[in-house]
Amino acid sequence: MSGLFTLGESMGIFVADGIGPLGNARGFTLGVAGAESNVAIGVARLGGDATWLGRVGPDATGAIIAARLRASGVRVLAVPDEAHTGLMIRYQRSSQFIQADYHRAGSAGSRLVPADVPRAEIAAAGIVHVTGITPALSDTCRAAVFHAVEEARAAGVPVSVDVNYRGKLWSRFDAAPVLRDLVSRADVVFAGPEEAALFIDTDDPVDGLAKLGPAEVVVKDGARGCAALIHGRRYEVPALPVRAVDTVGAGDAFVAGYLADRLAGEDPGQRLRTAIAAGAFAVTVPGDCEGLPDRSELAALGGGDIVR
Amino acid sequence: MSGLFTLGESMGIFVADGIGPLGNARGFTLGVAGAESNVAIGVARLGGDATWLGRVGPDATGAIIAARLRASGVRVLAVPDEAHTGLMIRYQRSSQFIQADYHRAGSAGSRLVPADVPRAEIAAAGIVHVTGITPALSDTCRAAVFHAVEEARAAGVPVSVDVNYRGKLWSRFDAAPVLRDLVSRADVVFAGPEEAALFIDTDDPVDGLAKLGPAEVVVKDGARGCAALIHGRRYEVPALPVRAVDTVGAGDAFVAGYLADRLAGEDPGQRLRTAIAAGAFAVTVPGDCEGLPDRSELAALGGGDIVR
Amino acid sequence: MSGLFTLGESMGIFVADGIGPLGNARGFTLGVAGAESNVAIGVARLGGDATWLGRVGPDATGAIIAARLRASGVRVLAVPDEAHTGLMIRYQRSSQFIQADYHRAGSAGSRLVPADVPRAEIAAAGIVHVTGITPALSDTCRAAVFHAVEEARAAGVPVSVDVNYRGKLWSRFDAAPVLRDLVSRADVVFAGPEEAALFIDTDDPVDGLAKLGPAEVVVKDGARGCAALIHGRRYEVPALPVRAVDTVGAGDAFVAGYLADRLAGEDPGQRLRTAIAAGAFAVTVPGDCEGLPDRSELAALGGGDIVR
Amino acid sequence: MSGLFTLGESMGIFVADGIGPLGNARGFTLGVAGAESNVAIGVARLGGDATWLGRVGPDATGAIIAARLRASGVRVLAVPDEAHTGLMIRYQRSSQFIQADYHRAGSAGSRLVPADVPRAEIAAAGIVHVTGITPALSDTCRAAVFHAVEEARAAGVPVSVDVNYRGKLWSRFDAAPVLRDLVSRADVVFAGPEEAALFIDTDDPVDGLAKLGPAEVVVKDGARGCAALIHGRRYEVPALPVRAVDTVGAGDAFVAGYLADRLAGEDPGQRLRTAIAAGAFAVTVPGDCEGLPDRSELAALGGGDIVR
Amino acid sequence: MSGLFTLGESMGIFVADGIGPLGNARGFTLGVAGAESNVAIGVARLGGDATWLGRVGPDATGAIIAARLRASGVRVLAVPDEAHTGLMIRYQRSSQFIQADYHRAGSAGSRLVPADVPRAEIAAAGIVHVTGITPALSDTCRAAVFHAVEEARAAGVPVSVDVNYRGKLWSRFDAAPVLRDLVSRADVVFAGPEEAALFIDTDDPVDGLAKLGPAEVVVKDGARGCAALIHGRRYEVPALPVRAVDTVGAGDAFVAGYLADRLAGEDPGQRLRTAIAAGAFAVTVPGDCEGLPDRSELAALGGGDIVR
Amino acid sequence: MSGLFTLGESMGIFVADGIGPLGNARGFTLGVAGAESNVAIGVARLGGDATWLGRVGPDATGAIIAARLRASGVRVLAVPDEAHTGLMIRYQRSSQFIQADYHRAGSAGSRLVPADVPRAEIAAAGIVHVTGITPALSDTCRAAVFHAVEEARAAGVPVSVDVNYRGKLWSRFDAAPVLRDLVSRADVVFAGPEEAALFIDTDDPVDGLAKLGPAEVVVKDGARGCAALIHGRRYEVPALPVRAVDTVGAGDAFVAGYLADRLAGEDPGQRLRTAIAAGAFAVTVPGDCEGLPDRSELAALGGGDIVR
């Protein structure tokens, strides 16, 4: 198999209906949240192969994570753990603020260890994708991520990193050297401008990230589109104008769009157009992964133009 | 103040709508679960004063626990903690099985320590009530419970213990000596026959528990009613025939009924009748604490007779 | 037109979802409640003509009452009034208790006056049906009911009375002479045994009611079926065994069944069998009027046997 | 106690889900509505003490009003009344029109009398707040409001008045002299420009209101911000740009913000900034009182600048 | 009777809650969809008489169609058919795309035949209205529509046609001659510019349609308003600025507005203003027919100006 | 692969919430219905391999059918068809009657043809399972089913038939010879006593079916358990006492239990016990396939005893 291989923590997420204080919510839905599994689903919806590895607890939430990923066409390597599966609660306090509470400390997903990473799967992958979230979860998670990266490099498999700095999980001070180290080992890197500024000094995040080593640097900047330096050539793609209803998951859709097209052998310009379109589609749909589009939905949205 | 003082862990609980696999649930409600806070609410609904002490996390769930208890008339001593508030998920897999998943390991509530227990509150209480759940949560919780019990004894305040053995939290082997020790320090003890059998040898749980020291022993036996030995006199009260829809929380309602009447100066026979009626009412209402009755609702149900 | 003519108050009714305290209800539905309009709907569903007269307020609830009755095939004579439409709130406190709060004092429906009653409609009706609820609402309502009855008698149109004593509206002392007077003017009377006992002295409610004058007396006794004395012949019809889920509206369904068959020219035995079946069907469906059956639904249920 | 004391009518309010005709609504929620109780909740959420006085009926709605206010931290003086608690129904007919039906005539809340007003509570208050709604409900309500105002003045407690003209309750002709009289007795007055125009002649509502006597005049003008004349100094604070979803309750939030800061000893500029921010937050949340913010939520929104 | 007579297919429509993939929808509502029945409801809500003719299946959906139309004040001529009633499923895939699936092939509604058309009803109508949808459903439907049109012409009853081209039902190639033929027999025609371009050659759709014969041509152009040529005089009415939430059903509301006013004897300018206002109101309400306004709702919206 | 291979029609099914007339349903859920796909899901949940073949339409419902089966672990061979996917509507009219409307005539699923059946898949299967529903859908469906059966026989793969007579699809007269023919070609046959009586003459359905040829005959008789004749030995297994809430899907669960154990190499007694337990579990859960248990859920239920 030559598709995407990714690893990380996926959690159950309770999302409150409506807008208002959490205590007034009339009801909740239970979904699955996880940046890496979102990317895996996104790649699968766009027609690529995708495998996700992670630990899940002995509870129904763990089973739901595996089932929902499989339903979306993702191959699941779920390592059973005796700790409970992590949970999140998300509610919209007002039309302007979304709040998220983590209930994930000590969770099954945070107990991933290097030995969980299957060498053969890594070696057979078309690309290995990790994020900067997993190293923040625990020492063993950090070791597992770097182990997977090194296994990929040893096998000649390209490594993709989405920086994804999470201030609720660790301080900027703790995160910066780890994220810098991770990026320096990557072939493909995705970051927002503020994330990049955590560990690079130049004003231009594209250049700064590229100097750390990755041959493909993509800086996502939300409604301003993206800038990239791919094998020495610069690209800029503006955002598509859409009626945004929920920005959650847009970054993962963007990454999935780029990587799906990369796996499919598309050129960099096309990858970026697909990334922009996938991210644009995602913000027109509420939810973490409900907005990940398939190819026909992307086509309906239109494609975006490279302006340089 | 001369009411009930209790301490323990209260959690957010997501309860799935309908019957079926968790993954098929259309929606959830968020409630508050905790044996000790249920008893506090139950006493307040029956007109008594009640105070609950516990740790809550810096998340909206922690705030909801405090708000809902206050709304029910309970005085709340919420100790803020940096760990997240514990969660539970409950769903009805079939008409015959209710499943509950704990997501509480390492929670704020499990980080209670003896220093959290306010000596003056204990000394001023009319009764101090604890359960066998809290000692199972952590070493510091166990120490806090025993500390509260000893403070009460030192102040001449009667101690009430509901044995409440939870097999998901600790083994019978680990639990038995702790629960026996706890009961031996109590003035009032509530247990089911199977719970009592964990740490007493006689066939008669009432006698066995009484030999450990408590002057008031009440053995709750669900649909068979209850048996008691109170200051040397035996009582038996049959269950009230009701259309049961949800047995969750019935034990807590029973305890609340007994203790509310004890605080109100009722004689033992009346306490037991109220306990039986409160437990009966609770099983006619879905939910943990929605079935805790007020006095007018108890009156509507009828009272039950002492048959011996 | 030769169908049913009835008059009374219909209200908006908010019914809480689920079981528990009103304050915990997750949601409500808005329906239409009214004993007389229920009977009118029931007759229409069974294929008869039915007309309902009442006052409604200048609010959306008033419009809904008219629309829902028309949707059920009832001809509506809605007298507009400047007072607001009456409301009810109903919730199920436990599996055993249903609570209903009236918010109807001073409502539009209670301001019906004799002049609202159209003489020509009365004279052209096949039967005029009233209940003992309306006289309890106000002095003008009482006058309107007796006026309608006298207009019917003057025109040779038979009068049907459902005693329907409501303790929340007036005392037994106030109600007894009014209900007795009303029954004494009726050709057809429906009552429960307790209702009859309000104003008759004999042990046998059938005989007692018959002595007041009505040629057709039907005593409904819930799960025990009914007894009747119709033009001098006694009937007893046992109840049909059904899986009851909601007894609200069963009495109105019973009356509708009897009167629909009476209008259709069926003999007394058949009227009673239809009444029993309609009442039986009604208790298998939640809601006030959702359980009123059509002829095919009655047929599916089976018919019931006259045992004497 | 030196907090807010207010009095008035609170009602149960059924709010329809979604947008469309009332008859098509799939469901409703039951909340609590009342301008004065909203202000009391708002002050409590912002950390102040608040007491609400009103009559409630012997129904579950009355109990819910008391419970919800207590849950929000408001001290409740509920005078029991035999009349039913008033109700409202609110639905959104289209994206542009919200409709509200009052079902409150003759309600418990409208039966407040001067003797209900506790002199000692008034005398101990930090401020007494009334609105122009209550005098429109009944003669006794009007008397009670003026009685409370005079008791406060006699005790040297400042009086706050929110003009709150309600065209559904009384005509402009009837209202004008009463509202003018009420304002003339106030120390603090809140009004919209159209409300002020009911009973003052000048073009400038701030000046016009100030001439009636109040030392603190605040004119709220929705999306245009507010203007004030406070102890002789003029202030203007622009509105904060927010994504408005529901303007109901914004005026009450504004008043609560001003009064909470006044009770906390803040200077007039800060009171107005808090008022503007609280009103702005309220319009970003659906519901009457769900949008009343706490201090941390206000901080997240930002503060607003005094431009003069 | 001198009102609107229309005929066509009405279907049950399941509309998914929320936004996202159909498979993620939490719930659905069941409504009634059909361009002709929408127009009939619209005319009835505006105070006109309206009759709808169509075939319905022997299922509950067929009964619901008849009941809902009757509830809206439409006279229903439902021809029973042994085939099942057609269904539609509608869901909003994103904030920008609404998807509709037809499950209507072979449905009862598509089996309408000329013999179903009652000559006397046609002859007594004030106007006969058909759409270009029905001829696409089946050969017999096409024949029935043209039969109704010819019966109307023979009886001197004006004929109204809404072109309503549906690409999911037939190709432009198949549709063009049929729609052109239908329009050429009409007195009143409604079309969008793109629809008109299917079968006319001129750049100006108003002129092009008028050349085919109709004395009243109205070209609806959504947010740009409408243009018309009525008995030789041109009109243009701009759209009303509204907060659009759902454009489904707006065209039917427009047609209903025009025809209701035509039946009421209003002049062309007023008809068009009412049409524009009814269409504007419809887009402010979700759903097919929930947005059809009554006169008071139209008045609240305002009227629109004729600019030429 | 050596698992179950089955083929048939799966439909989208809209299930109404609550109890009452379809027109009063507040909401619906969209599920997947199909006897053969239920059996495939059931086998997969019990740990077996299962493949389902069928035609689906070009609509979202078709995609949902494939996705939900895959999510349940079933391998899906979905043949795309241009006709729409079939639909069902199910509602509970009362506590005693469930109604189902088919909207499936001419559906994609009914257009299955023999050429759709993949010879290699059949030959590699462990068992081929068909039902008596599919032959009733269309001539091509009937041909496809018999073609699959003959292919299996030719390849030495055992054939399983569930008689599943559906009176809504064909008459007893039409069905009898086809079902008899189908059974005579089977190795394993499942039927209810009434179904068997359609085409056998003896009083004993087990004997009668066995005489037609199948070496394994299982007669399911609901609450009375089952009787079987398997390779010449008779078995009887009583039903398990459970709290039934929904009998839909119980027969499919029974068949899945038997076939899963057969594929797993269990002896006949064990297969029947598993079948009984799976059917028992299914009736304790609402829905078509939500009640299909996994092995741990079966174990929780208990096993049942062979009494002969």
XYZ file of N, CA and C in Angstrom, chain C residues 144-282:
417
model
N -74.597 30.094 28.291
C -74.538 29.700 26.880
C -74.848 28.223 26.711
N -74.334 27.405 27.615
C -74.576 25.964 27.512
C -76.065 25.659 27.680
N -76.663 26.230 28.732
C -78.098 25.950 28.952
C -78.949 26.530 27.821
N -78.504 27.669 27.292
C -79.233 28.248 26.163
C -79.197 27.308 24.956
N -78.021 26.753 24.691
C -77.898 25.824 23.560
C -78.774 24.605 23.778
N -78.782 24.108 24.990
C -79.587 22.924 25.298
C -81.076 23.213 25.077
N -81.498 24.370 25.551
C -82.925 24.693 25.423
C -83.306 24.951 23.964
N -82.388 25.580 23.221
C -82.655 25.775 21.797
C -82.815 24.428 21.096
N -81.974 23.498 21.465
C -82.047 22.170 20.851
C -83.369 21.493 21.193
N -83.713 21.537 22.472
C -84.969 20.909 22.885
C -86.156 21.538 22.165
N -86.105 22.852 22.051
C -87.199 23.545 21.374
C -87.315 23.114 19.911
N -86.169 22.802 19.336
C -86.158 22.417 17.922
C -86.308 20.925 17.733
N -86.449 20.194 18.822
C -86.597 18.746 18.699
C -85.299 18.031 18.380
N -84.189 18.680 18.679
C -82.878 18.046 18.432
C -82.409 17.392 19.718
N -82.016 16.129 19.673
C -81.581 15.466 20.903
C -80.328 16.117 21.487
N -80.245 16.063 22.831
C -79.152 16.689 23.568
C -78.305 15.615 24.235
N -76.993 15.724 24.057
C -76.052 14.794 24.689
C -75.205 15.556 25.695
N -75.037 14.946 26.882
C -74.245 15.584 27.938
C -73.187 14.606 28.437
N -71.936 15.060 28.447
C -70.895 14.299 29.139
C -70.612 15.048 30.430
N -70.822 14.390 31.562
C -70.800 15.084 32.847
C -69.457 15.744 33.116
N -68.351 14.994 32.908
C -67.006 15.583 32.948
C -66.776 16.552 34.095
N -66.926 16.099 35.330
C -66.670 16.975 36.473
C -65.175 17.267 36.592
N -64.794 18.538 36.712
C -63.390 18.941 36.867
C -63.199 19.630 38.209
N -62.539 18.917 39.120
C -62.349 19.445 40.458
C -61.476 20.684 40.521
N -60.652 20.895 39.493
C -59.809 22.089 39.505
C -60.594 23.348 39.176
N -61.811 23.181 38.652
C -62.572 24.344 38.193
C -63.657 24.775 39.175
N -64.245 23.828 39.857
C -65.262 24.197 40.845
C -65.391 23.086 41.862
N -66.004 23.428 43.017
C -66.130 22.449 44.086
C -67.272 21.483 43.756
N -67.277 20.364 44.442
C -68.367 19.397 44.279
C -69.695 20.030 44.685
N -69.617 20.868 45.674
C -70.816 21.516 46.174
C -71.424 22.443 45.113
N -70.530 23.230 44.484
C -71.021 24.134 43.443
C -71.483 23.368 42.206
N -70.774 22.301 41.908
C -71.028 21.607 40.645
C -72.321 20.785 40.671
N -72.607 20.152 41.797
C -73.659 19.135 41.827
C -75.001 19.617 41.268
N -75.542 20.727 41.761
C -76.869 21.105 41.242
C -76.819 21.460 39.751
N -75.740 22.069 39.312
C -75.659 22.456 37.904
C -75.607 21.213 37.018
N -74.776 20.262 37.405
C -74.640 19.054 36.590
C -75.946 18.258 36.590
N -76.590 18.213 37.766
C -77.867 17.497 37.858
C -78.909 18.131 36.937
N -78.917 19.454 36.961
C -79.861 20.188 36.118
C -79.571 19.895 34.637
N -78.309 19.919 34.301
C -77.928 19.701 32.901
C -78.339 18.303 32.445
N -78.036 17.309 33.274
C -78.377 15.925 32.931
C -79.883 15.755 32.763
N -80.619 16.451 33.612
C -82.076 16.264 33.573
C -82.685 16.784 32.269
N -81.923 17.609 31.538
C -82.412 18.130 30.266
C -81.904 17.334 29.071
N -81.091 16.300 29.348
C -80.430 15.577 28.251
C -81.246 14.380 27.774
N -81.005 14.004 26.525
C -81.532 12.755 25.983
C -80.496 11.640 26.137
N -79.224 12.017 25.991
C -78.128 11.052 26.122
C -77.186 11.600 27.177
N -76.782 10.741 28.124
C -75.842 11.202 29.137
C -74.714 10.188 29.308
N -73.511 10.737 29.444
C -72.321 9.927 29.718
C -71.741 10.386 31.053
N -71.343 9.415 31.899
C -70.733 9.784 33.176
C -69.911 8.614 33.674
N -68.940 8.922 34.524
C -68.264 7.888 35.294
C -69.026 7.667 36.576
N -68.815 6.537 37.250
C -69.566 6.252 38.479
C -69.344 7.329 39.544
N -68.110 7.812 39.705
C -67.853 8.830 40.735
C -68.546 10.138 40.371
N -68.530 10.453 39.095
C -69.206 11.673 38.681
C -70.701 11.601 38.981
N -71.271 10.460 38.642
C -72.701 10.308 38.878
C -73.019 10.458 40.363
N -72.118 9.933 41.202
C -72.363 9.969 42.640
C -72.407 11.384 43.187
N -71.936 12.349 42.408
C -71.973 13.742 42.854
C -73.406 14.215 43.070
N -74.297 13.720 42.277
C -75.635 14.319 42.320
C -76.774 13.303 42.251
N -76.483 12.007 42.376
C -77.559 11.021 42.495
C -77.353 10.233 43.773
N -78.393 9.616 44.243
C -78.334 8.971 45.550
C -78.242 7.455 45.475
N -78.705 6.871 44.420
C -78.763 5.411 44.383
C -77.373 4.835 44.191
N -77.249 3.548 44.563
C -75.968 2.865 44.392
C -75.680 2.596 42.930
N -76.720 2.446 42.144
C -76.531 2.098 40.741
C -76.545 3.379 39.907
N -75.398 3.757 39.389
C -75.365 5.036 38.674
C -76.223 5.018 37.423
N -76.351 3.852 36.782
C -77.172 3.796 35.577
C -78.622 4.136 35.910
N -79.124 3.477 36.918
C -80.505 3.753 37.315
C -80.685 5.190 37.779
N -79.741 5.631 38.580
C -79.847 6.970 39.132
C -79.896 8.033 38.056
N -79.032 7.883 37.065
C -79.019 8.864 35.981
C -80.304 8.771 35.168
N -80.739 7.549 34.932
C -81.943 7.364 34.113
C -83.156 8.012 34.781
N -83.193 7.967 36.117
C -84.332 8.557 36.806
C -84.433 10.061 36.603
N -83.275 10.665 36.244
C -83.291 12.114 35.997
C -83.909 12.440 34.647
N -84.093 11.431 33.802
C -84.785 11.719 32.560
C -84.203 11.197 31.271
N -82.891 11.162 31.115
C -82.328 10.773 29.817
C -82.745 9.366 29.403
N -83.111 9.232 28.149
C -83.515 7.921 27.645
C -82.312 7.047 27.342
N -81.154 7.669 27.203
C -79.924 6.908 26.933
C -78.887 7.295 27.978
N -78.585 6.340 28.850
C -77.604 6.578 29.914
C -76.427 5.626 29.705
N -75.240 6.174 29.662
C -74.056 5.339 29.498
C -73.070 5.674 30.599
N -72.721 4.672 31.394
C -71.745 4.860 32.467
C -70.435 4.210 32.048
N -69.428 5.070 31.856
C -68.084 4.621 31.443
C -67.291 4.298 32.693
N -66.653 3.155 32.714
C -65.907 2.807 33.921
C -64.519 2.275 33.589
N -63.869 2.975 32.648
C -62.463 2.701 32.349
C -62.195 1.251 32.018
N -61.256 0.665 32.743
C -60.817 -0.687 32.422
C -61.899 -1.728 32.698
N -63.013 -1.288 33.337
C -64.094 -2.246 33.588
C -65.157 -2.218 32.501
N -64.970 -1.385 31.498
C -65.942 -1.328 30.420
C -67.057 -0.344 30.710
N -68.240 -0.623 30.169
C -69.337 0.325 30.395
C -70.655 -0.404 30.618
N -71.564 0.326 31.252
C -72.931 -0.171 31.447
C -73.883 0.889 30.921
N -75.018 0.454 30.384
C -75.927 1.439 29.785
C -77.379 1.007 29.969
N -78.214 2.005 29.925
C -79.668 1.765 29.896
C -80.207 2.652 28.780
N -80.591 1.979 27.694
C -80.945 2.731 26.493
C -82.371 2.367 26.089
N -83.212 3.348 26.173
C -84.628 3.123 25.876
C -85.131 1.885 26.612
N -84.749 1.809 27.902
C -85.292 0.791 28.765
C -84.581 -0.543 28.758
N -83.591 -0.692 27.902
C -82.875 -1.963 27.860
C -81.464 -1.780 28.416
N -81.031 -2.733 29.239
C -79.694 -2.626 29.832
C -78.655 -3.297 28.944
N -77.456 -2.703 28.938
C -76.319 -3.246 28.193
C -75.093 -3.196 29.089
N -74.227 -4.170 28.906
C -72.890 -4.102 29.528
C -71.885 -4.537 28.490
N -70.855 -3.761 28.308
C -69.786 -4.112 27.359
C -68.469 -4.047 28.108
N -67.757 -5.158 28.100
C -66.464 -5.143 28.802
C -65.444 -4.320 28.007
N -64.406 -3.889 28.703
C -63.320 -3.172 28.030
C -62.535 -4.144 27.158
N -61.856 -3.619 26.165
C -60.974 -4.437 25.338
C -59.581 -4.430 25.978
N -58.949 -5.593 26.004
C -57.599 -5.612 26.589
C -56.604 -4.977 25.629
N -55.979 -3.901 26.034
C -54.991 -3.221 25.182
C -53.788 -2.840 26.022
N -52.701 -2.502 25.325
C -51.489 -2.044 25.996
C -51.611 -0.531 26.157
N -52.116 -0.091 27.293
C -52.398 1.330 27.498
C -51.106 2.120 27.662
N -51.023 3.253 26.986
C -49.880 4.143 27.187
C -50.298 5.537 27.641
N -51.535 5.914 27.466
C -51.962 7.274 27.832
C -53.487 7.305 27.856
N -54.045 7.490 29.053
C -55.498 7.430 29.156
C -56.161 8.772 28.832
N -55.364 9.826 28.681
C -55.966 11.130 28.369
C -56.740 11.035 27.056
N -57.944 11.563 27.057
C -58.729 11.591 25.829
C -59.554 10.343 25.586
N -59.410 9.343 26.435
C -60.135 8.090 26.186
C -61.646 8.283 26.339
N -62.024 9.086 27.332
C -63.450 9.331 27.522
C -64.059 10.059 26.332
N -63.342 11.018 25.790
C -63.853 11.743 24.626
C -63.961 10.807 23.416
N -62.997 9.919 23.271
C -63.066 8.960 22.170
C -64.286 8.052 22.317
N -64.552 7.653 23.552
C -65.716 6.818 23.838
C -67.001 7.522 23.405
N -67.125 8.771 23.853
C -68.324 9.536 23.514
C -68.438 9.712 22.000
N -67.296 10.028 21.361
C -67.317 10.212 19.908
C -67.767 8.933 19.208
N -67.304 7.797 19.720
C -67.690 6.530 19.103
C -69.187 6.298 19.195
N -69.742 6.566 20.387
C -71.181 6.364 20.584
C -71.988 7.295 19.682
N -71.592 8.578 19.702
C -72.395 9.566 18.972
C -72.242 9.410 17.455
N -71.039 9.048 17.005
C -70.858 8.848 15.557
C -71.765 7.723 15.071
N -71.817 6.658 15.838
C -72.670 5.541 15.431
C -74.150 5.888 15.575
N -74.459 6.705 16.579
C -75.852 7.145 16.734
C -76.266 7.980 15.525
N -75.403 8.904 15.114
C -75.703 9.723 13.940
C -75.825 8.871 12.689
N -75.035 7.771 12.663
C -75.051 6.895 11.490
C -76.207 5.907 11.517
N -77.036 5.985 12.582
C -78.215 5.124 12.618
C -77.972 3.721 13.137
N -76.826 3.507 13.783
C -76.569 2.171 14.333
C -77.436 1.926 15.569
N -77.640 0.639 15.876
C -78.427 0.308 17.059
C -77.584 0.476 18.321
N -78.207 0.561 19.494
C -77.472 0.844 20.730
C -76.306 -0.106 20.986
N -76.476 -1.396 20.735
C -75.377 -2.337 20.984
C -74.153 -1.985 20.166
N -74.390 -1.677 18.920
C -73.274 -1.339 18.055
C -72.626 -0.026 18.487
N -73.453 0.940 18.890
C -72.895 2.220 19.366
C -71.942 1.988 20.539
N -72.376 1.116 21.458
C -71.548 0.880 22.646
C -70.270 0.129 22.280
N -70.380 -0.823 21.370
C -69.165 -1.540 20.947
C -68.185 -0.576 20.297
N -68.720 0.319 19.466
C -67.835 1.296 18.836
C -67.233 2.234 19.876
N -68.047 2.624 20.861
C -67.542 3.503 21.922
C -66.406 2.831 22.684
N -66.623 1.573 23.042
C -65.587 0.830 23.769
C -64.323 0.709 22.927
N -64.482 0.415 21.651
C -63.322 0.231 20.786
C -62.589 1.551 20.581
N -63.332 2.623 20.404
C -62.686 3.918 20.203
C -61.922 4.334 21.452
N -62.518 4.107 22.611
C -61.815 4.419 23.858
C -60.584 3.545 24.034
N -60.708 2.284 23.648
C -59.571 1.374 23.765
C -58.434 1.818 22.850
N -58.796 2.174 21.618
C -57.752 2.632 20.699
C -57.066 3.869 21.261
N -57.853 4.781 21.806
C -57.290 6.048 22.283
C -56.214 5.840 23.349
